[in-house]
PDB file of C-alpha atoms in Angstrom:
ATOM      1  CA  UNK Y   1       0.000   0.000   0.000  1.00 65.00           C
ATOM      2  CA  UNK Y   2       1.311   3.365  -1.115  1.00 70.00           C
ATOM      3  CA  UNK Y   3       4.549   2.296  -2.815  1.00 79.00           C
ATOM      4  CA  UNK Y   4       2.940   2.721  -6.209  1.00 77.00           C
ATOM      5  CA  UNK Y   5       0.433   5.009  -8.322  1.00 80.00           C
ATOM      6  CA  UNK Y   6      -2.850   3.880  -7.639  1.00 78.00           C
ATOM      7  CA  UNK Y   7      -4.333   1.687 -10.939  1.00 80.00           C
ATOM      8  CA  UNK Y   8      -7.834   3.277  -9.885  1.00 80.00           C
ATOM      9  CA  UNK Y   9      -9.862   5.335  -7.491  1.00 81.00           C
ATOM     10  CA  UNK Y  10     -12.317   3.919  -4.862  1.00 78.00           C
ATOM     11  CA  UNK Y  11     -15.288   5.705  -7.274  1.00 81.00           C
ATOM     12  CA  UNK Y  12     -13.776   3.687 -10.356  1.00 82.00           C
ATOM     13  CA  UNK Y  13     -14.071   0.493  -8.739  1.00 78.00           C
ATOM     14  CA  UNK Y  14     -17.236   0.481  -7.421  1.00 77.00           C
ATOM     15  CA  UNK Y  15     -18.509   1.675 -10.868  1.00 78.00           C
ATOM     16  CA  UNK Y  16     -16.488  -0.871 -12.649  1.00 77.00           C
ATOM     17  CA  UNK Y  17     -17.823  -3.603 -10.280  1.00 71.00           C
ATOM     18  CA  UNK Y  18     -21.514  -2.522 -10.723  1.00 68.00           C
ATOM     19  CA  UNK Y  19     -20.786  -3.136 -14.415  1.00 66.00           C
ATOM     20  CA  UNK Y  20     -19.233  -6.625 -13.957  1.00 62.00           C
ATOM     21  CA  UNK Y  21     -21.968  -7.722 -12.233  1.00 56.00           C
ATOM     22  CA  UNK Y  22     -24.905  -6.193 -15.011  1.00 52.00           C
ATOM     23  CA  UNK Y  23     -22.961  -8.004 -17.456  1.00 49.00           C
ATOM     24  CA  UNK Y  24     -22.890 -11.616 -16.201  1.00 50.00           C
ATOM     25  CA  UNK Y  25     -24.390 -13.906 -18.448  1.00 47.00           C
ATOM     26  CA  UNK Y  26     -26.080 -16.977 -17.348  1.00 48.00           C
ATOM     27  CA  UNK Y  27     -25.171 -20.297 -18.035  1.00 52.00           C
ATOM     28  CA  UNK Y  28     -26.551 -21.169 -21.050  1.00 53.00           C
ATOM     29  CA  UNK Y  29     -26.929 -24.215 -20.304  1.00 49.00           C
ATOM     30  CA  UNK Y  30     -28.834 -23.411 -17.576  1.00 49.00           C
ATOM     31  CA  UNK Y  31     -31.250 -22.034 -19.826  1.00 50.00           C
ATOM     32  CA  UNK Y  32     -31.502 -25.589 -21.451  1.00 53.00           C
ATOM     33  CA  UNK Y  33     -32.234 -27.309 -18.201  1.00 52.00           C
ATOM     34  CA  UNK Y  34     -28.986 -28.951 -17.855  1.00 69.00           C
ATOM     35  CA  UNK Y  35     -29.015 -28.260 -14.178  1.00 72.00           C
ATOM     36  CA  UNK Y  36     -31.190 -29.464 -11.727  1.00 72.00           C
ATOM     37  CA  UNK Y  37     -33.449 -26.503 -11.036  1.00 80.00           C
ATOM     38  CA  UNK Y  38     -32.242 -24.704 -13.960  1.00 78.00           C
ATOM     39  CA  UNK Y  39     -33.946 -21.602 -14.037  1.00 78.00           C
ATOM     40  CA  UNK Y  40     -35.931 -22.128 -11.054  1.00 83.00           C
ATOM     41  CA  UNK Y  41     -33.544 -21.549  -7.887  1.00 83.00           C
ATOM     42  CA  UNK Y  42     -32.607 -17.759  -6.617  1.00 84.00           C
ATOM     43  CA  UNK Y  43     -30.366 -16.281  -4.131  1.00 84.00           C
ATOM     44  CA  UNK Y  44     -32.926 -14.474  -1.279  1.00 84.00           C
ATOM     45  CA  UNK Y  45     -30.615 -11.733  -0.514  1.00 82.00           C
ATOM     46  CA  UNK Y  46     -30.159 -10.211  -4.451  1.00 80.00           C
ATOM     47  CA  UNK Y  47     -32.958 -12.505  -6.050  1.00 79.00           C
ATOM     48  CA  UNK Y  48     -30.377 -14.139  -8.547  1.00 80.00           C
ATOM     49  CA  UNK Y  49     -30.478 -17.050 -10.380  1.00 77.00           C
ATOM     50  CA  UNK Y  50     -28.126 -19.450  -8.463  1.00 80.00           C
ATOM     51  CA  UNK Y  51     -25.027 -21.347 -10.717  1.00 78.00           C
ATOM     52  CA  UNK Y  52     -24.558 -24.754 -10.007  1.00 75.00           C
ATOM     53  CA  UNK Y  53     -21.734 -26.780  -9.352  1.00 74.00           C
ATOM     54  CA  UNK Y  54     -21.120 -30.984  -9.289  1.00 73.00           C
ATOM     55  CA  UNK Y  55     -19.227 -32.815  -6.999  1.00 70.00           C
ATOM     56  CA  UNK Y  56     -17.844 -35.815  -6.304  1.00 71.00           C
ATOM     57  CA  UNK Y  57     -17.807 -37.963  -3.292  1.00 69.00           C
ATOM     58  CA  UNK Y  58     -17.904 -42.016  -1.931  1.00 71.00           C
ATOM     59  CA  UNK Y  59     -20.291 -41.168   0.348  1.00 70.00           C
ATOM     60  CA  UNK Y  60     -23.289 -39.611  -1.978  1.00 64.00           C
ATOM     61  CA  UNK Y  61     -21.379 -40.203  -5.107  1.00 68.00           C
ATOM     62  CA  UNK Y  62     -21.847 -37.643  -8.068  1.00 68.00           C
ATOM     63  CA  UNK Y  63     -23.936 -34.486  -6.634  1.00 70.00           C
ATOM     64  CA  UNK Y  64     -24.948 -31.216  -7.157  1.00 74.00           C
ATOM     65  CA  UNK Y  65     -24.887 -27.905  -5.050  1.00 76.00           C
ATOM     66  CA  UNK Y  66     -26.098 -24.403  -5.792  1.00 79.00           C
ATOM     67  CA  UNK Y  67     -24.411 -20.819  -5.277  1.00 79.00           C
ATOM     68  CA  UNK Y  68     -25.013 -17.291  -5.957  1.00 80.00           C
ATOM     69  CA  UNK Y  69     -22.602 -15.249  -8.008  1.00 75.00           C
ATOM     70  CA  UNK Y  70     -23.356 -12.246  -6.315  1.00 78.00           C
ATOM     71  CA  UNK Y  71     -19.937 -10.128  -5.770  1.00 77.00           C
ATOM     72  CA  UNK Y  72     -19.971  -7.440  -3.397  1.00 78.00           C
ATOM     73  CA  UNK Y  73     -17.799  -4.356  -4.404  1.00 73.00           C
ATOM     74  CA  UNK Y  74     -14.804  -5.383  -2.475  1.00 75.00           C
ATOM     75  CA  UNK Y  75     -14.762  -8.426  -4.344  1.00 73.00           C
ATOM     76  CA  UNK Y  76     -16.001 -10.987  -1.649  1.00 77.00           C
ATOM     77  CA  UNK Y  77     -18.833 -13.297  -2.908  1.00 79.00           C
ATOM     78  CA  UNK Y  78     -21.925 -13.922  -1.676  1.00 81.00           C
ATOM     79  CA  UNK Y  79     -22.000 -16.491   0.964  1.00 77.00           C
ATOM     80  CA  UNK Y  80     -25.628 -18.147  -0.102  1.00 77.00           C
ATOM     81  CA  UNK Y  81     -24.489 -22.211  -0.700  1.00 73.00           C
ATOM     82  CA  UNK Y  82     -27.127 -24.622  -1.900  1.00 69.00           C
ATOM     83  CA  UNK Y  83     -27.731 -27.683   0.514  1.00 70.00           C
ATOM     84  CA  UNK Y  84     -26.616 -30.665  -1.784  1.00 74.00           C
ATOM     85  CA  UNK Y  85     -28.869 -31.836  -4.388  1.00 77.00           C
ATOM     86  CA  UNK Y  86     -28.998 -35.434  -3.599  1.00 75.00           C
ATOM     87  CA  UNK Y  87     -31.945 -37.968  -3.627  1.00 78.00           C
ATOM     88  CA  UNK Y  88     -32.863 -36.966  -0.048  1.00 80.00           C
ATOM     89  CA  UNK Y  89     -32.977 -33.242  -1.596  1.00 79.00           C
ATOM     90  CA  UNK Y  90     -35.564 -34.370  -4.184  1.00 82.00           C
ATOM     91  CA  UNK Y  91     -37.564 -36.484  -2.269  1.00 85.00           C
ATOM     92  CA  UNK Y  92     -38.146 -34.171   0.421  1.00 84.00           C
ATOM     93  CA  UNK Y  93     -38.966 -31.460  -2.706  1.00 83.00           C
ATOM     94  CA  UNK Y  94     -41.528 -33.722  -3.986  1.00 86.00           C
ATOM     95  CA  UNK Y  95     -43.357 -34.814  -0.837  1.00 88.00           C
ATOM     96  CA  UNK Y  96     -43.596 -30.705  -0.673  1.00 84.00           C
ATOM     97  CA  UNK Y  97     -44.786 -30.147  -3.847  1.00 83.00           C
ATOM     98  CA  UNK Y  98     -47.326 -32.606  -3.771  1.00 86.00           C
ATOM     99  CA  UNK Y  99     -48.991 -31.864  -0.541  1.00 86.00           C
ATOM    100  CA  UNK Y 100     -50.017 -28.415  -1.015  1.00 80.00           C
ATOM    101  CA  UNK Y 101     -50.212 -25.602   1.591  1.00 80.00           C
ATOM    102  CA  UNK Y 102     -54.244 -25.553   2.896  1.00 83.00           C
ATOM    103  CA  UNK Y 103     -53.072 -22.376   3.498  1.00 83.00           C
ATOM    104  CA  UNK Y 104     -52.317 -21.530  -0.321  1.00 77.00           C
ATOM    105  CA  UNK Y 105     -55.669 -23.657  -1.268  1.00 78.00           C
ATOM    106  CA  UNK Y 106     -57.402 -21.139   0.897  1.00 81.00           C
ATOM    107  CA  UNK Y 107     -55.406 -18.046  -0.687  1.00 79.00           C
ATOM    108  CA  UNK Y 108     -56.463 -19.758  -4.202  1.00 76.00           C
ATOM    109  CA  UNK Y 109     -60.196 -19.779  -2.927  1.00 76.00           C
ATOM    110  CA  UNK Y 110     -60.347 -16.594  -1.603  1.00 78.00           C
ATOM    111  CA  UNK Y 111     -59.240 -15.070  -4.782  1.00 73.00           C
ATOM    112  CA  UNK Y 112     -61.198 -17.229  -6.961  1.00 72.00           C
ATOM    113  CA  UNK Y 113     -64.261 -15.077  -4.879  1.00 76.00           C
ATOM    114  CA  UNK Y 114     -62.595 -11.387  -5.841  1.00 78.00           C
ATOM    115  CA  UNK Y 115     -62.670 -12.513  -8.997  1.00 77.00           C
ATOM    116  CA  UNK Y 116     -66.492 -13.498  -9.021  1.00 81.00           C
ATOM    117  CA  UNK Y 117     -66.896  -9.530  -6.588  1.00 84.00           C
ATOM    118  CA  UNK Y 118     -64.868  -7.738  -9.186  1.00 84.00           C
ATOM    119  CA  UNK Y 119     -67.046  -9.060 -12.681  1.00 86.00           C
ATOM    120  CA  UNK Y 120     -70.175  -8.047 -10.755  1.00 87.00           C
ATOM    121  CA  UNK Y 121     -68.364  -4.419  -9.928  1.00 89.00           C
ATOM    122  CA  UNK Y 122     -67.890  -4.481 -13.108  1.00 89.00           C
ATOM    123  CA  UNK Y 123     -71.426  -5.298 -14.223  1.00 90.00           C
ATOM    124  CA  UNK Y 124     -72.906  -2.424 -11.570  1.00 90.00           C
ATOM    125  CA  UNK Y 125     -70.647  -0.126 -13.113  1.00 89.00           C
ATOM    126  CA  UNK Y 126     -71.296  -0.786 -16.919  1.00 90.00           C
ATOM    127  CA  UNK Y 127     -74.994  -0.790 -16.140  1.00 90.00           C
ATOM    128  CA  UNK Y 128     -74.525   3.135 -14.588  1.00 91.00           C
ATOM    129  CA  UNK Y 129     -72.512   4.146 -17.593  1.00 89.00           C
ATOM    130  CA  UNK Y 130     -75.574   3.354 -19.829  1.00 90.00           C
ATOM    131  CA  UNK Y 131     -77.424   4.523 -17.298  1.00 89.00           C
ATOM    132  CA  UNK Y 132     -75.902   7.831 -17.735  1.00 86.00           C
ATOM    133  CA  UNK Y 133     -74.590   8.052 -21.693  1.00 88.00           C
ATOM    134  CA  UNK Y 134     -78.671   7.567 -21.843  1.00 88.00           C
ATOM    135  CA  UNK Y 135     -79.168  10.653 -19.191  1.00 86.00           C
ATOM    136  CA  UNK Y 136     -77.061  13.153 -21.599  1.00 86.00           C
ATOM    137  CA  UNK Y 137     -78.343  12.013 -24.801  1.00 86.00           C
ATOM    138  CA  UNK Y 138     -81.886  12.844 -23.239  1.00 87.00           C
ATOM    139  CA  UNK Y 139     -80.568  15.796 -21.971  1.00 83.00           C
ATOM    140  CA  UNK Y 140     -79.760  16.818 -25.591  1.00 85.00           C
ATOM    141  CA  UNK Y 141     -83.261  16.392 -26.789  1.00 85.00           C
ATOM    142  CA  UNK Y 142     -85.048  17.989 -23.880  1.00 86.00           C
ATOM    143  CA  UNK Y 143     -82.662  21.424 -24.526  1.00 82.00           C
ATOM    144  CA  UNK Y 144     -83.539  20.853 -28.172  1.00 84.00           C
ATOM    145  CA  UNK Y 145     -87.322  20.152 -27.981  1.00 82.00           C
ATOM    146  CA  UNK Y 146     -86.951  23.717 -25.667  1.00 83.00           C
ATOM    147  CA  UNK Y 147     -88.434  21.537 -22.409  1.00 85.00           C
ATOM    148  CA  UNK Y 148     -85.399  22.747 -20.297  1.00 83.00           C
ATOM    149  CA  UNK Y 149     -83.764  26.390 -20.201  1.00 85.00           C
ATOM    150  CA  UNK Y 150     -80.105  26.993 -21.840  1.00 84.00           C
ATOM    151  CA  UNK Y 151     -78.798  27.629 -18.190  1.00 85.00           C
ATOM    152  CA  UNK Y 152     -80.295  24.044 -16.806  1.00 82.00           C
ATOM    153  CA  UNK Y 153     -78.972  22.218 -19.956  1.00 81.00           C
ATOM    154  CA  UNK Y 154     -75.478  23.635 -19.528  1.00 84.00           C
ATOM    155  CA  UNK Y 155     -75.551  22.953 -15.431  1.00 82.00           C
ATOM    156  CA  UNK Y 156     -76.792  19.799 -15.868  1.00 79.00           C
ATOM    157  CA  UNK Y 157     -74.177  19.003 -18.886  1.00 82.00           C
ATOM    158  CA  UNK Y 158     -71.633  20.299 -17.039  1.00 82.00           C
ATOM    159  CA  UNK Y 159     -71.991  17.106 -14.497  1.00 83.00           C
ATOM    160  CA  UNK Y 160     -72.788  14.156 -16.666  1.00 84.00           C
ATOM    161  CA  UNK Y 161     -69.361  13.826 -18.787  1.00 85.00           C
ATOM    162  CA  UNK Y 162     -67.483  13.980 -15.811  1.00 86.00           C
ATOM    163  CA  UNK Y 163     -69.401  11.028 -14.083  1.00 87.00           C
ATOM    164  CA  UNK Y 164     -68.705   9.557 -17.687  1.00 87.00           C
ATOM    165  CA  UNK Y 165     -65.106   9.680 -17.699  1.00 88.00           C
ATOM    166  CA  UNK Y 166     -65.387   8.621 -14.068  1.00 89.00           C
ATOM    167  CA  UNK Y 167     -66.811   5.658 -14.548  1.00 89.00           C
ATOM    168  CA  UNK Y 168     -64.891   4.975 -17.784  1.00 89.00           C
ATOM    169  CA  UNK Y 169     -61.428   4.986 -15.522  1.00 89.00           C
ATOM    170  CA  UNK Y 170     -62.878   2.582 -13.070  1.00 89.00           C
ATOM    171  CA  UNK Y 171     -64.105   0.118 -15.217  1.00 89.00           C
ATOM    172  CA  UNK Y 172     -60.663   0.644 -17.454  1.00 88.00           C
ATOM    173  CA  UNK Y 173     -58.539  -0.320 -13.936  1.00 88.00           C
ATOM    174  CA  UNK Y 174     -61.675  -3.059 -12.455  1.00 87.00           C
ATOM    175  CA  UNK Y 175     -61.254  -4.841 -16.358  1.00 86.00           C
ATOM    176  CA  UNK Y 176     -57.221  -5.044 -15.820  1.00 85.00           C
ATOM    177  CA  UNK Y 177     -57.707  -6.325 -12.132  1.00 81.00           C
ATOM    178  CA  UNK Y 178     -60.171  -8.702 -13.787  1.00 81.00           C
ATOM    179  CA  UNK Y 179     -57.756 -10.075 -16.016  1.00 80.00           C
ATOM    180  CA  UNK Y 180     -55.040 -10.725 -13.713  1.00 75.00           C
ATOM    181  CA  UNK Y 181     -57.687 -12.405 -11.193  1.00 74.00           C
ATOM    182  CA  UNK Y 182     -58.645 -14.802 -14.337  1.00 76.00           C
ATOM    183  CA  UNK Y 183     -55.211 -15.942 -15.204  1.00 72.00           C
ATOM    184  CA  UNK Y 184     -54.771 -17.449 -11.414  1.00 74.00           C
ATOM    185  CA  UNK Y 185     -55.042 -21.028 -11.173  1.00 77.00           C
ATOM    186  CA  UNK Y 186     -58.177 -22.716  -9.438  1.00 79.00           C
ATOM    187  CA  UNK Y 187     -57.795 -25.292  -6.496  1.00 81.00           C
ATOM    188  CA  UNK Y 188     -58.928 -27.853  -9.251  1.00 84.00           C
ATOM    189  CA  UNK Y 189     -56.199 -26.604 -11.496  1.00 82.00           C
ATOM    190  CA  UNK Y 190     -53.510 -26.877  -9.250  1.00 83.00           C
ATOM    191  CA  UNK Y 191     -54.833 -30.378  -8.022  1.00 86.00           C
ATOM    192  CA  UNK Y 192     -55.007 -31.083 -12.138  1.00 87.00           C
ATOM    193  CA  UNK Y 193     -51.162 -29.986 -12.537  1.00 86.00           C
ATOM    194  CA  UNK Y 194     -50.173 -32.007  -9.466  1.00 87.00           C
ATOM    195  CA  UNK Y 195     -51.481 -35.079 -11.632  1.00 89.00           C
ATOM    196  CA  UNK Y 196     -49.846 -34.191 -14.199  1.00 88.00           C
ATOM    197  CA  UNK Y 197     -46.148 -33.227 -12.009  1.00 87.00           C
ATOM    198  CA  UNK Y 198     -46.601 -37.053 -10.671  1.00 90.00           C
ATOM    199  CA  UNK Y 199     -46.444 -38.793 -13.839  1.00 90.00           C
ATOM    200  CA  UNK Y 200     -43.726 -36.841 -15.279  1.00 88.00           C
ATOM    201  CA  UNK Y 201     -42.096 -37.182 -12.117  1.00 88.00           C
ATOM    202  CA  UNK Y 202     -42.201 -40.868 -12.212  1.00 88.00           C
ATOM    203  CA  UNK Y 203     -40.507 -41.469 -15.290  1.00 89.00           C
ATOM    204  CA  UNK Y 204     -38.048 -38.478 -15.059  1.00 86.00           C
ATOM    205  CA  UNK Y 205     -34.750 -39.410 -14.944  1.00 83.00           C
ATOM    206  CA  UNK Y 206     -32.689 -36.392 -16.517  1.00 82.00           C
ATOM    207  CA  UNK Y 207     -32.122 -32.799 -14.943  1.00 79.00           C
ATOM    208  CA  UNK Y 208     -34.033 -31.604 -17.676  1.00 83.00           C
ATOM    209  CA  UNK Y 209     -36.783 -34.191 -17.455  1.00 85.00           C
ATOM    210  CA  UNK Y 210     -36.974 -33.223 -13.984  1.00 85.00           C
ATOM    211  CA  UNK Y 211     -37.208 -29.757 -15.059  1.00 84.00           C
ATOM    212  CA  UNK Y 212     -39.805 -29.867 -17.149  1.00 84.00           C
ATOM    213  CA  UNK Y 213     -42.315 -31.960 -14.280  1.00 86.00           C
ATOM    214  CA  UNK Y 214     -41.557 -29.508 -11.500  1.00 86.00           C
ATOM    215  CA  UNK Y 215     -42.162 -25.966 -13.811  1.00 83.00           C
ATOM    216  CA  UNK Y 216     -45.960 -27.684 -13.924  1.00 80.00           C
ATOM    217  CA  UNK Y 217     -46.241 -26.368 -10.428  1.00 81.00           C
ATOM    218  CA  UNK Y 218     -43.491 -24.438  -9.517  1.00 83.00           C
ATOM    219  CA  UNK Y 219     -42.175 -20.782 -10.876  1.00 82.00           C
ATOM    220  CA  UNK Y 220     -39.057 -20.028  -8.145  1.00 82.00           C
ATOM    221  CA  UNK Y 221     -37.178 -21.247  -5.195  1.00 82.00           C
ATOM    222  CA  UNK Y 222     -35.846 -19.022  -2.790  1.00 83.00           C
ATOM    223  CA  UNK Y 223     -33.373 -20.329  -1.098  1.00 80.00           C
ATOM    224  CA  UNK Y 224     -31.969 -18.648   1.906  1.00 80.00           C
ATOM    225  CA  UNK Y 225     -29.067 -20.208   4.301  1.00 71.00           C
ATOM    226  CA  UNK Y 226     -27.993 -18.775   7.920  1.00 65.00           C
ATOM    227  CA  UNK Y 227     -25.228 -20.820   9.458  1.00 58.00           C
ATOM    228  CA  UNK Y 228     -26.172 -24.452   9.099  1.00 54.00           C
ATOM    229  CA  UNK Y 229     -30.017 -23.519   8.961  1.00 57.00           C
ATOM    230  CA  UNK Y 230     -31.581 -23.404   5.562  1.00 54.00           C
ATOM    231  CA  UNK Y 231     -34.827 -22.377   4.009  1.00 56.00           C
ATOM    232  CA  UNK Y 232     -36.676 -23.006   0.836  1.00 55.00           C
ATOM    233  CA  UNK Y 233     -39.524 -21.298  -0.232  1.00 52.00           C
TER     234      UNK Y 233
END
């Protein structure tokens, strides 16, 4: 330290590490499900995909482990290391994949009902925007016909396109909320998918046979390790 010129600053570093790490590419063979869990485990601290590594032992044989490749700017990695793979690793996955959460069942129920509260919103609402495109085109005709005054026509059309547009914004947001509420799976779905996660299952023997049977059910891992405790969520 301090017996030569200084290749960069502090500032430079940190900048040049916050590039490094925007410009790792995944494993492209992860994106081929090569791995097991290609594509499906990430680091809890800095939501990364995790790389994966095999080993080698006499006591479990050929294995695989996880990591993340999170650096931090001083150049230390990020500690996160996946419990081995191993057949204990995938039974215990399965048994958790197949007994579902009655927890998330009643989550998946629960919002099944929004869904069924929002489309009769929706209904209520379209109903009152009739209700009300009717109200100014009658408004029109009474002015016209001379039934109201000029000043009562323009009061009166002064409030309607406002309650218009009103309701037109609702039922613009309630429609996108509907949408979203339709794509999530039923309890019969997910029981459906589990069916299907089983088969494949049993005649997976590849990562990417594997793969392919647990991405029926499952979108990510989170995997999170403190000391010799781990989680998985």
């Amino acid at each position: 330290m301090g017996t030569h010129e200084k290749l960069k600053t502090r500032e430079e570093h940190e900048v040049i590490m916050e590039w490094l790490l925007k410009n790792r590419i995944l494993n492209p063979n992860s994106r081929r499900n090569i791995f097991p869990l290609s594509g499906l485990r990430y680091c809890k601290k800095y939501g990364l995909h995790m790389r994966f590594r095999v080993g080698e032992n006499k006591k479990q044989g050929q294995h695989w482990s996880a990591f993340c490749y999170h650096q931090y700017k001083d150049g230390s990695k990020c500690e996160q290391r996946g419990k081995v793979m191993d057949a204990d690793f995938f039974n215990a996955l399965y048994d958790r994949i197949i007994h579902v959460d009655p927890n998330i069942l009643r989550e998946i129920e629960m919002h099944g009902g929004r869904y069924n509260d929002t489309q009769v919103i929706i209904e209520v609402k379209e109903q009152e925007l009739k209700k009300q495109k009717r109200a100014l085109d009658k408004l029109h005709e009474t002015y016209e016909e001379d039934i109201i005054t000029k000043q009562v026509f323009l009061e009166r059309k002064a409030v309607r396109p406002r309650q218009i547009q009103k309701l037109e914004e609702e039922l613009k947001d309630l429609r996108k909320v509907a949408v979203d509420e339709r794509n999530y799976p039923t309890v019969e779905q997910i029981y459906e998918r589990i069916g299907e996660f089983r088969e494949l299952w049993s005649v997976a023997v590849t990562s990417e046979e594997k793969n392919r049977a647990l991405k029926k059910l499952v979108e990510r891992i989170v995997y999170n390790r403190e000391g010799n405790r781990v989680a998985s969520y």
